[in-house]
Coordinates of C-alpha atoms and ligand atoms in Angstrom, one line a residue:
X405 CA 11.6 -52.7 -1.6
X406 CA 10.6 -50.6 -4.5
X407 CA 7.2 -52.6 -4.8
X408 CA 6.5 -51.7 -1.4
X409 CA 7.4 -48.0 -1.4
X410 CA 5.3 -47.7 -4.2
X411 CA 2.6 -49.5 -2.4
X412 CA 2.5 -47.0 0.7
X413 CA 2.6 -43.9 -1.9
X414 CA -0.2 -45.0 -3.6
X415 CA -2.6 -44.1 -0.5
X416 CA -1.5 -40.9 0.9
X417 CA -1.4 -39.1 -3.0
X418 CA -5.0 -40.1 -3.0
X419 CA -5.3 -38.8 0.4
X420 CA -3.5 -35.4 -0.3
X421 CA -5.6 -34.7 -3.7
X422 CA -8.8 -35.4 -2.0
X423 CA -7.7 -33.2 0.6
X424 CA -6.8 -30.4 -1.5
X425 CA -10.0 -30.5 -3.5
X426 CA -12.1 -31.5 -0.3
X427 CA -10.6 -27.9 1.0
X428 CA -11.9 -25.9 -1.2
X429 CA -15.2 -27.2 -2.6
X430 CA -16.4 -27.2 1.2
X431 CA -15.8 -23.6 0.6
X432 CA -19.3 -21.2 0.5
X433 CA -18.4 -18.9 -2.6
X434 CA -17.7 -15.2 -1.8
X435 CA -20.5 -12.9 -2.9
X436 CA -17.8 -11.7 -5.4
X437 CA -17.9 -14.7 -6.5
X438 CA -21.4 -15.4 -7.0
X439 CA -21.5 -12.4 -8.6
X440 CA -19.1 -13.4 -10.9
X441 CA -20.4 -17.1 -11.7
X442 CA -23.6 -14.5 -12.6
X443 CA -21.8 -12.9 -14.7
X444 CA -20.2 -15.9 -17.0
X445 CA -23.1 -17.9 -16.7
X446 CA -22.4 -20.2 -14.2
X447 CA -25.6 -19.4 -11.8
X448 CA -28.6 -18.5 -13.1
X449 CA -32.2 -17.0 -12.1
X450 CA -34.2 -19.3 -9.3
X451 CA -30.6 -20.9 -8.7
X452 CA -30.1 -22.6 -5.3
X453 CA -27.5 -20.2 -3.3
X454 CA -25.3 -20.3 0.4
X455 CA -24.2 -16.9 1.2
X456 CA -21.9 -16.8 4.6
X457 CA -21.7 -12.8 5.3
X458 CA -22.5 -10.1 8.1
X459 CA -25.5 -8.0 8.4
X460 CA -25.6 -4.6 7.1
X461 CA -29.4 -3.4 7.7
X462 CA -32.4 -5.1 8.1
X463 CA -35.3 -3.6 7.5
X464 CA -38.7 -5.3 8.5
X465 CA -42.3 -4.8 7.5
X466 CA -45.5 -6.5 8.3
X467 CA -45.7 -9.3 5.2
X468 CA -41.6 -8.9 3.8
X469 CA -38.4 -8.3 5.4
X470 CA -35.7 -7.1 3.7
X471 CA -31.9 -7.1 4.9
X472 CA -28.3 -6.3 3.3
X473 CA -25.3 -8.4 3.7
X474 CA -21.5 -8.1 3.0
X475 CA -18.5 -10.7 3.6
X476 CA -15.8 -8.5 2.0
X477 CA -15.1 -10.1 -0.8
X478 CA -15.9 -7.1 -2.8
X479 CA -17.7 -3.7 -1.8
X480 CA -20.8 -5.1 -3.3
X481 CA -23.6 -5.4 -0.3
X482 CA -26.0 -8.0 -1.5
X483 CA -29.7 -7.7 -0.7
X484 CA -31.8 -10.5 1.2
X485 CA -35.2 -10.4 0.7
X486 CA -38.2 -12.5 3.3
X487 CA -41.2 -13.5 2.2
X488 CA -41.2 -15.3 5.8
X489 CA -40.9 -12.2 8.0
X490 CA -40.4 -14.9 11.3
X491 CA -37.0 -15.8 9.3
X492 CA -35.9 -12.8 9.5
X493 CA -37.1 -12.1 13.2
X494 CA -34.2 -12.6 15.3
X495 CA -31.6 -10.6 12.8
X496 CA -30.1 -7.6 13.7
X497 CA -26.9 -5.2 12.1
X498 CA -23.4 -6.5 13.3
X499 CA -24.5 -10.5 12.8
X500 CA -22.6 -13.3 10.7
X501 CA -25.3 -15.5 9.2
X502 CA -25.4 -18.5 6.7
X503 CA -28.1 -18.0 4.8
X504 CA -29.4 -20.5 2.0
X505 CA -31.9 -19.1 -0.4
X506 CA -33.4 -18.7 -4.4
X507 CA -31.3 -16.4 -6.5
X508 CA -33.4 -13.9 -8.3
X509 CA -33.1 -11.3 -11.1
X510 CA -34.7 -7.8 -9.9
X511 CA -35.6 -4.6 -12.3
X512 CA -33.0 -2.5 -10.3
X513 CA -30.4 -1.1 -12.6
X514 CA -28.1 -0.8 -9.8
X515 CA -28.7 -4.1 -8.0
X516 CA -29.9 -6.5 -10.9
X517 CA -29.8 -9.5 -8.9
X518 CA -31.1 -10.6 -4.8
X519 CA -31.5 -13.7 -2.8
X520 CA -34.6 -15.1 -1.3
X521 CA -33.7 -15.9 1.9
X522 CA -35.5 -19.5 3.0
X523 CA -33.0 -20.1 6.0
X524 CA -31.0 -18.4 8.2
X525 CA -28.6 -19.4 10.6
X526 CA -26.7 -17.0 12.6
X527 CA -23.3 -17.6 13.4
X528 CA -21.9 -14.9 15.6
X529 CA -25.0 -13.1 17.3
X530 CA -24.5 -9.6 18.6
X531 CA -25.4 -9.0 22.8
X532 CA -29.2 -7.0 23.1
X533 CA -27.5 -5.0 25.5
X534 CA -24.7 -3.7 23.4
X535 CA -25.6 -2.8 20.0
X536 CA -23.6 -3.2 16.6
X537 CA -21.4 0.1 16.7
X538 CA -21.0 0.9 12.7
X539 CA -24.6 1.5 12.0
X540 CA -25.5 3.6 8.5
X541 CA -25.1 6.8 10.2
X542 CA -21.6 8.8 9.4
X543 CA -18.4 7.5 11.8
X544 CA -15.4 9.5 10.9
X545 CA -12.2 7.8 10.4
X546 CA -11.0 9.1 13.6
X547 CA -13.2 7.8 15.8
X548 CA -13.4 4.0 14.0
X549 CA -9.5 4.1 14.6
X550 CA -9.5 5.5 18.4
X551 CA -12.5 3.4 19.4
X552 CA -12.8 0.3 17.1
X553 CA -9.5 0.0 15.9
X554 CA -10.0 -4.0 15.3
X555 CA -13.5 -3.0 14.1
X556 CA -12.9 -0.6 11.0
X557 CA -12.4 -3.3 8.5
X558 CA -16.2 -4.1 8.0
X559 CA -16.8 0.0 7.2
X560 CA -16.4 -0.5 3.1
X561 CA -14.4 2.8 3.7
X562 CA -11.1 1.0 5.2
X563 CA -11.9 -2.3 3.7
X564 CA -11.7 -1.0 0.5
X565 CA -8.5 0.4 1.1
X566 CA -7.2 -3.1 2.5
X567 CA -8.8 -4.4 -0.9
X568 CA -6.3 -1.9 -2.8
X569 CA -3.6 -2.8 -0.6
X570 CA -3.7 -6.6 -1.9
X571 CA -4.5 -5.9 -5.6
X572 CA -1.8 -3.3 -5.7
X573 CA 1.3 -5.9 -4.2
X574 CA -0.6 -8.7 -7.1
X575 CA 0.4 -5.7 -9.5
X576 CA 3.6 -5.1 -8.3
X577 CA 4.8 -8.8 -7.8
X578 CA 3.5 -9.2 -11.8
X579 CA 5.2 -5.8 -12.7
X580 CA 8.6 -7.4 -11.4
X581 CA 7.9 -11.1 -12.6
X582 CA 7.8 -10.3 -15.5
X583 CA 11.0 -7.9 -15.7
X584 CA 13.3 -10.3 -14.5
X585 CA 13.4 -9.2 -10.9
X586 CA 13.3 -11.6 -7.7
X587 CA 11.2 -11.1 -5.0
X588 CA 13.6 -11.1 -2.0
X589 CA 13.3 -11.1 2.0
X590 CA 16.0 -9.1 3.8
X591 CA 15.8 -8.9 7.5
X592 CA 13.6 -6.5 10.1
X593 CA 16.6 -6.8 12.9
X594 CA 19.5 -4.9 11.3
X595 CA 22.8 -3.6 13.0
X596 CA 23.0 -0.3 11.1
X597 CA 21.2 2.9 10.2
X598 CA 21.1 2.8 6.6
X599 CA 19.8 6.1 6.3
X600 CA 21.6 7.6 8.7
X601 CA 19.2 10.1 10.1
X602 CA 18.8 8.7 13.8
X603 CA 15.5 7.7 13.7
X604 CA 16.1 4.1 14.3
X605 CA 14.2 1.9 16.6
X606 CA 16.5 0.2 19.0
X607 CA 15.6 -3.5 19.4
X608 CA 16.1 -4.8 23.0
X609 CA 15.2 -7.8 24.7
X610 CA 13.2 -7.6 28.0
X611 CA 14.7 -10.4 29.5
X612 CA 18.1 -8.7 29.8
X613 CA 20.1 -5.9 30.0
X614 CA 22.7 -6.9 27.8
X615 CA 22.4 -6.5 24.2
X616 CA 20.7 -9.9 23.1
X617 CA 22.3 -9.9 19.5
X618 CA 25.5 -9.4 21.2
X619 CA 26.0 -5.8 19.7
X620 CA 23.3 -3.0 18.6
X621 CA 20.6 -4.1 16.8
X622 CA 17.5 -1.8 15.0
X623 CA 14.5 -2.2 13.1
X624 CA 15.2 -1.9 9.3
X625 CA 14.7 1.9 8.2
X626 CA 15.3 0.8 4.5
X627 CA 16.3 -2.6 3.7
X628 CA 18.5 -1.2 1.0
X629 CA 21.9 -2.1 2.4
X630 CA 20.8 -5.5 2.3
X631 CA 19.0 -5.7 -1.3
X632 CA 22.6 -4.3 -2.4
X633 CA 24.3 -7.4 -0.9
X634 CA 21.4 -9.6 -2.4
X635 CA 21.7 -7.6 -6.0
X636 CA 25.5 -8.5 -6.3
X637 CA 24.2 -12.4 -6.3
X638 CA 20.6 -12.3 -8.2
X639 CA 21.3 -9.2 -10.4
X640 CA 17.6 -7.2 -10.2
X641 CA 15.9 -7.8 -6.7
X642 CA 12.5 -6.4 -5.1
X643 CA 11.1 -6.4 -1.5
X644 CA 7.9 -5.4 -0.1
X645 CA 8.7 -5.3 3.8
X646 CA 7.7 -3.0 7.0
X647 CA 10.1 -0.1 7.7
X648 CA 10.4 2.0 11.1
X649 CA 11.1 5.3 11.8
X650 CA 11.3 7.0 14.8
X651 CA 10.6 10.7 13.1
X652 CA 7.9 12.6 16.0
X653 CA 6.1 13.1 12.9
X654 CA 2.0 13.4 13.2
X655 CA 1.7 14.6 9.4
X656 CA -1.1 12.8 7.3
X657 CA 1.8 11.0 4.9
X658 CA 4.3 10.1 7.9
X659 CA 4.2 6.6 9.6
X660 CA 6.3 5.3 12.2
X661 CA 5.9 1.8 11.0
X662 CA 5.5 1.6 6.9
X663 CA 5.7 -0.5 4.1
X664 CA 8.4 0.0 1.8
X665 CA 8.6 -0.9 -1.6
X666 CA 12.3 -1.5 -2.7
X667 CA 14.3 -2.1 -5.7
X668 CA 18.1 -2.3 -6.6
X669 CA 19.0 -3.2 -10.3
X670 CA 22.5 -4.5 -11.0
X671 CA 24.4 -3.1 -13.9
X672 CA 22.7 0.2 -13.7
X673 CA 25.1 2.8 -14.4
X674 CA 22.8 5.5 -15.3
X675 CA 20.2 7.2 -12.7
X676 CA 17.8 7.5 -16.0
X677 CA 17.4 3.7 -16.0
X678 CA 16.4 4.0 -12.5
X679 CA 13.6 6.3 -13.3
X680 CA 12.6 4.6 -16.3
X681 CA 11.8 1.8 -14.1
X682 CA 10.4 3.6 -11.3
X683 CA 7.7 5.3 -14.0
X684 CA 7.4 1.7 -15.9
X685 CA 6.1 0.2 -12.5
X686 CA 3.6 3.0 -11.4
X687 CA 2.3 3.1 -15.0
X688 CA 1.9 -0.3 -14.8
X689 CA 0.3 -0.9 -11.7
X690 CA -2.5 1.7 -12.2
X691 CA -3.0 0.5 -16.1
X692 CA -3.7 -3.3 -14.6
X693 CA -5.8 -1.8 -11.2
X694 CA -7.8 0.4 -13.8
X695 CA -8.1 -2.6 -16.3
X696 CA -9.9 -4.8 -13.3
X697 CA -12.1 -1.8 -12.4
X698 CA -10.5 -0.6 -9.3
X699 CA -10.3 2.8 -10.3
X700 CA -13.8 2.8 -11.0
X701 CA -14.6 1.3 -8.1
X702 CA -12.8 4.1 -5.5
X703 CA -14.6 6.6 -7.9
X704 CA -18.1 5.4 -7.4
X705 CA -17.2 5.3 -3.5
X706 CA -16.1 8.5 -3.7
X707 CA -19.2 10.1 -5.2
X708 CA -21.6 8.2 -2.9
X709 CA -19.3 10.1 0.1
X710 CA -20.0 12.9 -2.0
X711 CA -23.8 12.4 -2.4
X712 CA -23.7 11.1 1.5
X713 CA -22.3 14.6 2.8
X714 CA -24.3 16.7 0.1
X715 CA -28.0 15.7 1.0
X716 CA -27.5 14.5 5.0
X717 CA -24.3 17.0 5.9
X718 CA -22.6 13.8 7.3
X719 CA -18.8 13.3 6.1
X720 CA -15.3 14.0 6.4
X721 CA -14.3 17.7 6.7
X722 CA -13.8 18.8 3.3
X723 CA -10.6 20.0 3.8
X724 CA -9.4 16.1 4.8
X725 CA -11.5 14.9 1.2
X726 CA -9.8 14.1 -1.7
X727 CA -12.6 14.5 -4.1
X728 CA -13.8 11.5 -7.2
X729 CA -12.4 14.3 -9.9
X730 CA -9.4 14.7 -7.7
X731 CA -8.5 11.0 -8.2
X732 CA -9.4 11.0 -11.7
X733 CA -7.0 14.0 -12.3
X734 CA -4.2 11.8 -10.3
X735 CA -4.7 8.9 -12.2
X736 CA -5.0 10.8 -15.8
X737 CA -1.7 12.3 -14.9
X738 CA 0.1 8.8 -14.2
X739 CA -1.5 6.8 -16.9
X740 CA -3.3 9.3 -19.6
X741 CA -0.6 10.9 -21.3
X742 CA 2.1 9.1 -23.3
X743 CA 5.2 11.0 -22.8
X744 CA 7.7 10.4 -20.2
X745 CA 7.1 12.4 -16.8
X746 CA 9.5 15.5 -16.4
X747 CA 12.6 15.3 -14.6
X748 CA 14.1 18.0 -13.3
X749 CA 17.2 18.9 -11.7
X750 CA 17.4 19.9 -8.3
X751 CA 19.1 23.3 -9.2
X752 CA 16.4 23.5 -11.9
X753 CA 13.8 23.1 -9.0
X754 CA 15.1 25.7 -7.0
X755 CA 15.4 28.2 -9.7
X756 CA 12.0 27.9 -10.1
X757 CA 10.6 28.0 -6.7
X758 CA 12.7 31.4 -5.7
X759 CA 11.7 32.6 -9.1
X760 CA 7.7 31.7 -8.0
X761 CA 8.4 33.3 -4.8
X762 CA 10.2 36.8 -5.9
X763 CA 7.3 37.1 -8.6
X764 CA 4.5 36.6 -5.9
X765 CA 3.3 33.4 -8.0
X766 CA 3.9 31.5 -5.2
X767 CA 4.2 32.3 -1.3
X768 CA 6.0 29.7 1.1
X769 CA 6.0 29.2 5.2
X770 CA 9.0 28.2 4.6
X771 CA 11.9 30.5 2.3
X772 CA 13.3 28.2 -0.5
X773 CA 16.9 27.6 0.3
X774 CA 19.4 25.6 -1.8
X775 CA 21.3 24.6 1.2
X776 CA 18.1 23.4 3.4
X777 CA 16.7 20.6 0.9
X778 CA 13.2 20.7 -0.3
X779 CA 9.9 21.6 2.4
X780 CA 7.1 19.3 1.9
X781 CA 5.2 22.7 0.6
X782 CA 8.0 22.8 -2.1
X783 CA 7.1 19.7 -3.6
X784 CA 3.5 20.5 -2.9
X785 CA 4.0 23.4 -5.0
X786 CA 6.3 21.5 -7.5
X787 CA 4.7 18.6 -8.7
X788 CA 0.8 19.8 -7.8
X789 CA 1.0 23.7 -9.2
X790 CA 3.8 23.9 -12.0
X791 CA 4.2 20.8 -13.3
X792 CA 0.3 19.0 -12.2
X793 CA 1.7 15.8 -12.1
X794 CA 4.6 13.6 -11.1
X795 CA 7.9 15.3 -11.4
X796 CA 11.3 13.8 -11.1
X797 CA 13.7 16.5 -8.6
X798 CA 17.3 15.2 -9.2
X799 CA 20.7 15.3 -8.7
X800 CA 20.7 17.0 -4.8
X801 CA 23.4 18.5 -3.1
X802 CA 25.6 16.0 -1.7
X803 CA 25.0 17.2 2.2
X804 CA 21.7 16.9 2.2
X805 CA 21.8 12.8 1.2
X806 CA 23.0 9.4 2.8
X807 CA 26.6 8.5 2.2
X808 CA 25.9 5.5 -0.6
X809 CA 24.9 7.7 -3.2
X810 CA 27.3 8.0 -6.2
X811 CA 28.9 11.5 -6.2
X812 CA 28.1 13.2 -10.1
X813 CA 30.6 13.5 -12.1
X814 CA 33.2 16.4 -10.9
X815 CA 33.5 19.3 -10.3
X816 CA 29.6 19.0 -9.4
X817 CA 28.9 18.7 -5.2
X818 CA 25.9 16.8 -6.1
X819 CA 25.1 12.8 -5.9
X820 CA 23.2 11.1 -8.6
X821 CA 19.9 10.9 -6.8
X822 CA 16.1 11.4 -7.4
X823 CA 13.0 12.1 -5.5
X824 CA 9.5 11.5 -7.2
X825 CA 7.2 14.1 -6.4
X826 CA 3.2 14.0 -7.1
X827 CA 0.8 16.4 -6.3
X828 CA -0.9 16.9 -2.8
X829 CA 1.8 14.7 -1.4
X830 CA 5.0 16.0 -2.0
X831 CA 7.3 13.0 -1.9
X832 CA 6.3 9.5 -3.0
X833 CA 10.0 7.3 -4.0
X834 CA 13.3 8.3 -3.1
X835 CA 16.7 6.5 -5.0
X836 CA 20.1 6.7 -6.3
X837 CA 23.1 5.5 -7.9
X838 CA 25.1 3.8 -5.5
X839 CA 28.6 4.8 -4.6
X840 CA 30.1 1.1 -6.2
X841 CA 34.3 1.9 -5.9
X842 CA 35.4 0.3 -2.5
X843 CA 38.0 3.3 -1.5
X844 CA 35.4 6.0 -2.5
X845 CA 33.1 4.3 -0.2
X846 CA 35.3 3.6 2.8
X847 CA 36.3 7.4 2.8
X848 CA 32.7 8.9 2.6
X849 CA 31.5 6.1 5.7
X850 CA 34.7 7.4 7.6
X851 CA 33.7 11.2 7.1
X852 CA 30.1 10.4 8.0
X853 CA 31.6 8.8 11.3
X854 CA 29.9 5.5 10.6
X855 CA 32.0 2.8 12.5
X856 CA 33.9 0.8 9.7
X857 CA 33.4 -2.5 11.6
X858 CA 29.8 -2.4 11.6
X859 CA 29.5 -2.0 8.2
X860 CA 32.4 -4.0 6.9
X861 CA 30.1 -6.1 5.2
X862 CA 29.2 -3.9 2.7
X863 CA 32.3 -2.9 2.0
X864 CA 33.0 -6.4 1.1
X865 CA 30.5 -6.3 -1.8
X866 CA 33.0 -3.4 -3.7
X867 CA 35.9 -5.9 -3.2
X868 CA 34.8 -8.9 -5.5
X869 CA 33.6 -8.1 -8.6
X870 CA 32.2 -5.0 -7.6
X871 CA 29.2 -3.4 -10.1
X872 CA 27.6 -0.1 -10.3
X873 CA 24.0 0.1 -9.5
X874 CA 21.1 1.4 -8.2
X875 CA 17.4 1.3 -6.5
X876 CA 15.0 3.1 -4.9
X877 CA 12.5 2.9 -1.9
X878 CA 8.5 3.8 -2.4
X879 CA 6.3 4.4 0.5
X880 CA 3.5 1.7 -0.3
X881 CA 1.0 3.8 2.0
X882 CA 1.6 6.3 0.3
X883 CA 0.9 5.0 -3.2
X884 CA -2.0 3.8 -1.5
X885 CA -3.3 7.2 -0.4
X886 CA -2.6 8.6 -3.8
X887 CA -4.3 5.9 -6.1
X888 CA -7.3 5.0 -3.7
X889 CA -7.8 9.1 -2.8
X890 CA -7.1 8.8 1.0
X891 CA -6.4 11.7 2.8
X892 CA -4.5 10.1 6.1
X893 CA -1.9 8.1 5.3
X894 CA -3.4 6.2 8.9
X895 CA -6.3 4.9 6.8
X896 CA -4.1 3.4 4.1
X897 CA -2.7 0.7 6.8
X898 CA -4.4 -1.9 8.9
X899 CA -3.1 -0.9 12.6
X900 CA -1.4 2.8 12.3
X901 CA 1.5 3.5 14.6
X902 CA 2.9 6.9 15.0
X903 CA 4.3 9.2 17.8
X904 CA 1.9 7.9 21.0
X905 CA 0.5 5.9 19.3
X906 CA 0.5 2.3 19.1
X907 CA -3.2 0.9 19.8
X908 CA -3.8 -2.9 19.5
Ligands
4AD2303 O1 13.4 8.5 0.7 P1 13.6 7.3 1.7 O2 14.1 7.7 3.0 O3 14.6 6.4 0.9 C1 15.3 5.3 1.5 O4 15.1 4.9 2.6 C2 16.1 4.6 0.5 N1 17.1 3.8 1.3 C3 15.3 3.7 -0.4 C4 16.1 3.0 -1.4 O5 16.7 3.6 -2.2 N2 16.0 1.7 -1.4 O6 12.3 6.5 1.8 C5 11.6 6.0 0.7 C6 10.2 6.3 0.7 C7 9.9 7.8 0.7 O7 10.0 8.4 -0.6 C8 8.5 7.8 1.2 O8 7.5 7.6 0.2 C9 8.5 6.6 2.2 O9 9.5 5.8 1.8 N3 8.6 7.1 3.6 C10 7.6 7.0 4.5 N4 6.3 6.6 4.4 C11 5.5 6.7 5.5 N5 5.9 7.2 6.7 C12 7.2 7.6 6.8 N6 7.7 8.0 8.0 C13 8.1 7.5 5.7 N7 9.4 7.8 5.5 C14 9.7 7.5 4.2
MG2304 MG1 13.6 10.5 0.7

């Protein structure tokens, strides 16, 4: 028996390892890749290369041809050069194309290295009759996203930002890794509004009129409820996971379907730790994005933007830039100073605002008022003018939060909250202390006229072995916008959805 188990293992484990490494060899290395086997050694000067991209430009003369191609991989466009015009005859903007060709080193100090194209194949032509849309000319943002919504990614403008996207999750997964957290995966489809604002999606089916999970069911404004269950069992938890709100917002920072990045720590019983770690992880993911050249890469896309609008006209409208020394300021404020960022309480905040105001420092739309919460101009004003950087606002007034936040310690009407503000955006993470004492708990959800049943469930979690704690939620687009110097908080996500708007 054993003999002949062993016998029919035998084949497949030679069959899944040459599978695995049959995979990936068949692979044609990324331009980002070539570039970095250039780098390390690994290809050399009259080299033999296959590059699979698309076709930026060609440009065609009478004895040489020259065309530009990018697959992507980075925002590196790499330049094909035919001494064969006729190669080169049937290309056109828009194309995929295999091309095999000579590597060769230039004198360009930009572009050190090209290929000489020997063969081309195209792989996805482009119609006569319809033209490549994203030619070199200037497409605003707008227009790529009403008209070519699926299209956008190949502008390096959007890709880039989907390229920040991924190397900023790497970052944060690594941040969390190696602090002892666990990446969890609480659900979409929840049966309560955890924020309890009413701007939950309700989830129906269109089969039937009857509620298909038997009761009300949303989509997840803030997974927190459920990383607080998941807490009490793994102790310091994270999730990266789409939220929804139903806010009939149309400002550049508000989404009606975001990513939110979440965090509850176990055995947290001061809101300070909770900020430490908030700071710790934004520190940390723009020292490793800055370490593996990102920032200098959204800077040098920046400038050529810059250059683009200052010698053709063509760009964004200035007031909808965020400028290369704009992003260097953001960043220098995150990651250039040592000392913690301030934290400020939000009585302190408002003393200073309705001091800015009555002194003419400062002139608001809207009148600072204790009892009305913070405007987004407020924490404009906050974080961007007096303090020109991030800003912790704690400790709000206990009406203007959700009910799971722990009340401060009496007589104070406040709940041990925070908000991080940064400049230009106002808001950027939102957390608390949660309320942790089972009979505290079940009389602030009965004042908030939450139904006990629904939420019984959580209640459970302050009845065995109950432990204080605390998270927070970050808006990932928003980090996104502020690192990669987006203006529209639509260009920091793949398919935007907001108020009317739901496109492909
Ligand atoms: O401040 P919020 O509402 O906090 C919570 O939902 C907590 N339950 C999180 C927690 O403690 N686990 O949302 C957190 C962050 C905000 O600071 C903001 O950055 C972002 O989510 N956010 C939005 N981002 C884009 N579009 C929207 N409509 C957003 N609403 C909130
Ligand atoms: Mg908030």
């Amino acid at each position: 028996m054993f003999r002949r188990s062993a016998l029919l293992l035998r084949p497949l484990r030679t069959c899944f390892s040459s599978i695995r490494s049959s995979n990936f060899s068949s692979l044609t290395p990324t331009i980002n890749e070539l570039f970095t086997k250039i780098q390390t050694g690994k290809l050399q000067d009259g080299q033999e290369v296959t590059v699979h991209a698309w076709v930026r430009s060609v440009r065609k003369q009478k004895r040489i041809a020259f065309a530009q191609v990018l697959d992507g991989s980075s925002e590196r466009l790499l330049q094909l050069v035919f001494l064969d015009v006729g190669i080169a005859a049937d290309l056109a903007p828009g194309m995929s194309v295999k091309v095999n060709g000579v590597l060769q080193a230039t004198k360009h100090p930009t572009e050190p290295w090209e290929v000489r194209a020997e063969s081309v194949a195209v792989v996805g032509s482009v119609p006569a009759e319809e033209p490549y849309p994203i030619q070199k000319k200037f497409m605003t943002q707008e227009h790529l996203r009403r008209d070519l919504p699926a299209i956008r990614f190949r502008t390096n403008a959007v890709a880039t930002n989907m390229r920040l996207r991924s190397k900023t999750t790497s970052a944060v997964s690594r941040f969390f890794e190696d602090n002892g957290f666990f990446q969890v995966h609480p659900p979409i489809v929840t049966s309560s509004d955890c924020e309890g604002a009413g701007e939950v999606f309700t989830v129906v089916s269109e089969a039937s009129s009857m509620p298909f999970f038997g009761s009300k069911a949303y989509l997840t404004v803030s997974t927190q409820l459920h990383l607080e269950a998941l807490v009490m069992g793994l102790a310091r938890v994270w999730t990266l996971t789409p939220a929804f709100r139903a806010e009939k917002s149309m400002t550049s920072r508000h989404l009606s379907e975001f990513w939110m990045l979440e965090a509850e720590i176990g055995f947290a019983d001061s809101l300070d730790q909770i900020m430490s770690i908030v700071e710790q992880l934004i520190r940390s993911i723009a020292t490793e994005l800055k370490e593996k050249g990102e920032l200098d890469k959204i800077v040098t896309l920046k400038r050529a933007q810059e250059k683009q609008k200052e010698t053709t006209g063509e760009g964004e409208d200035a007031s909808e830039v965020v400028t290369a020394d704009r992003v260097l300021a953001r960043w220098d404020s995150l990651i250039g100073k040592e000392a913690e960022w301030i934290r400020l309480s939000y009585k302190d905040a408002i003393g200073i605002l309705k001091e800015a105001e009555a002194s003419g420092i400062a002139t608001f739309d809207v009148p600072v008022d204790e009892n009305e919460g913070l405007a987004s101009e407020h924490e404009k004003w906050l974080a961007g003018t007096h303090v020109k950087g991030p800003v912790f606002v704690t400790q709000y007034p206990k009406s203007l939060k959700p009910f799971y936040m722990l009340p401060s310690p009496l007589p104070s009407s406040t709940v041990e909250c925070f908000d991080l503000l940064v400049p230009d955006m106002g808001e950027l993470v939102g957390g608390s202390l949660r309320e942790h004492d089972i009979d505290r708990l079940r009389s602030v959800i009965q004042e908030s006229g939450i139904d006990l049943d629904s939420i019984e469930w959580y209640l459970q979690l302050r009845k065995w072995g109950s432990v204080p704690h605390g998270g927070f939620g970050l808006g990932f687009e928003r980090l996104i916008c502020y690192l990669g110097g987006v203006y529209n908080i639509r260009e920091a996500i793949a398919f935007p959805r907001w108020v009317e708007r739901c496109a492909c």
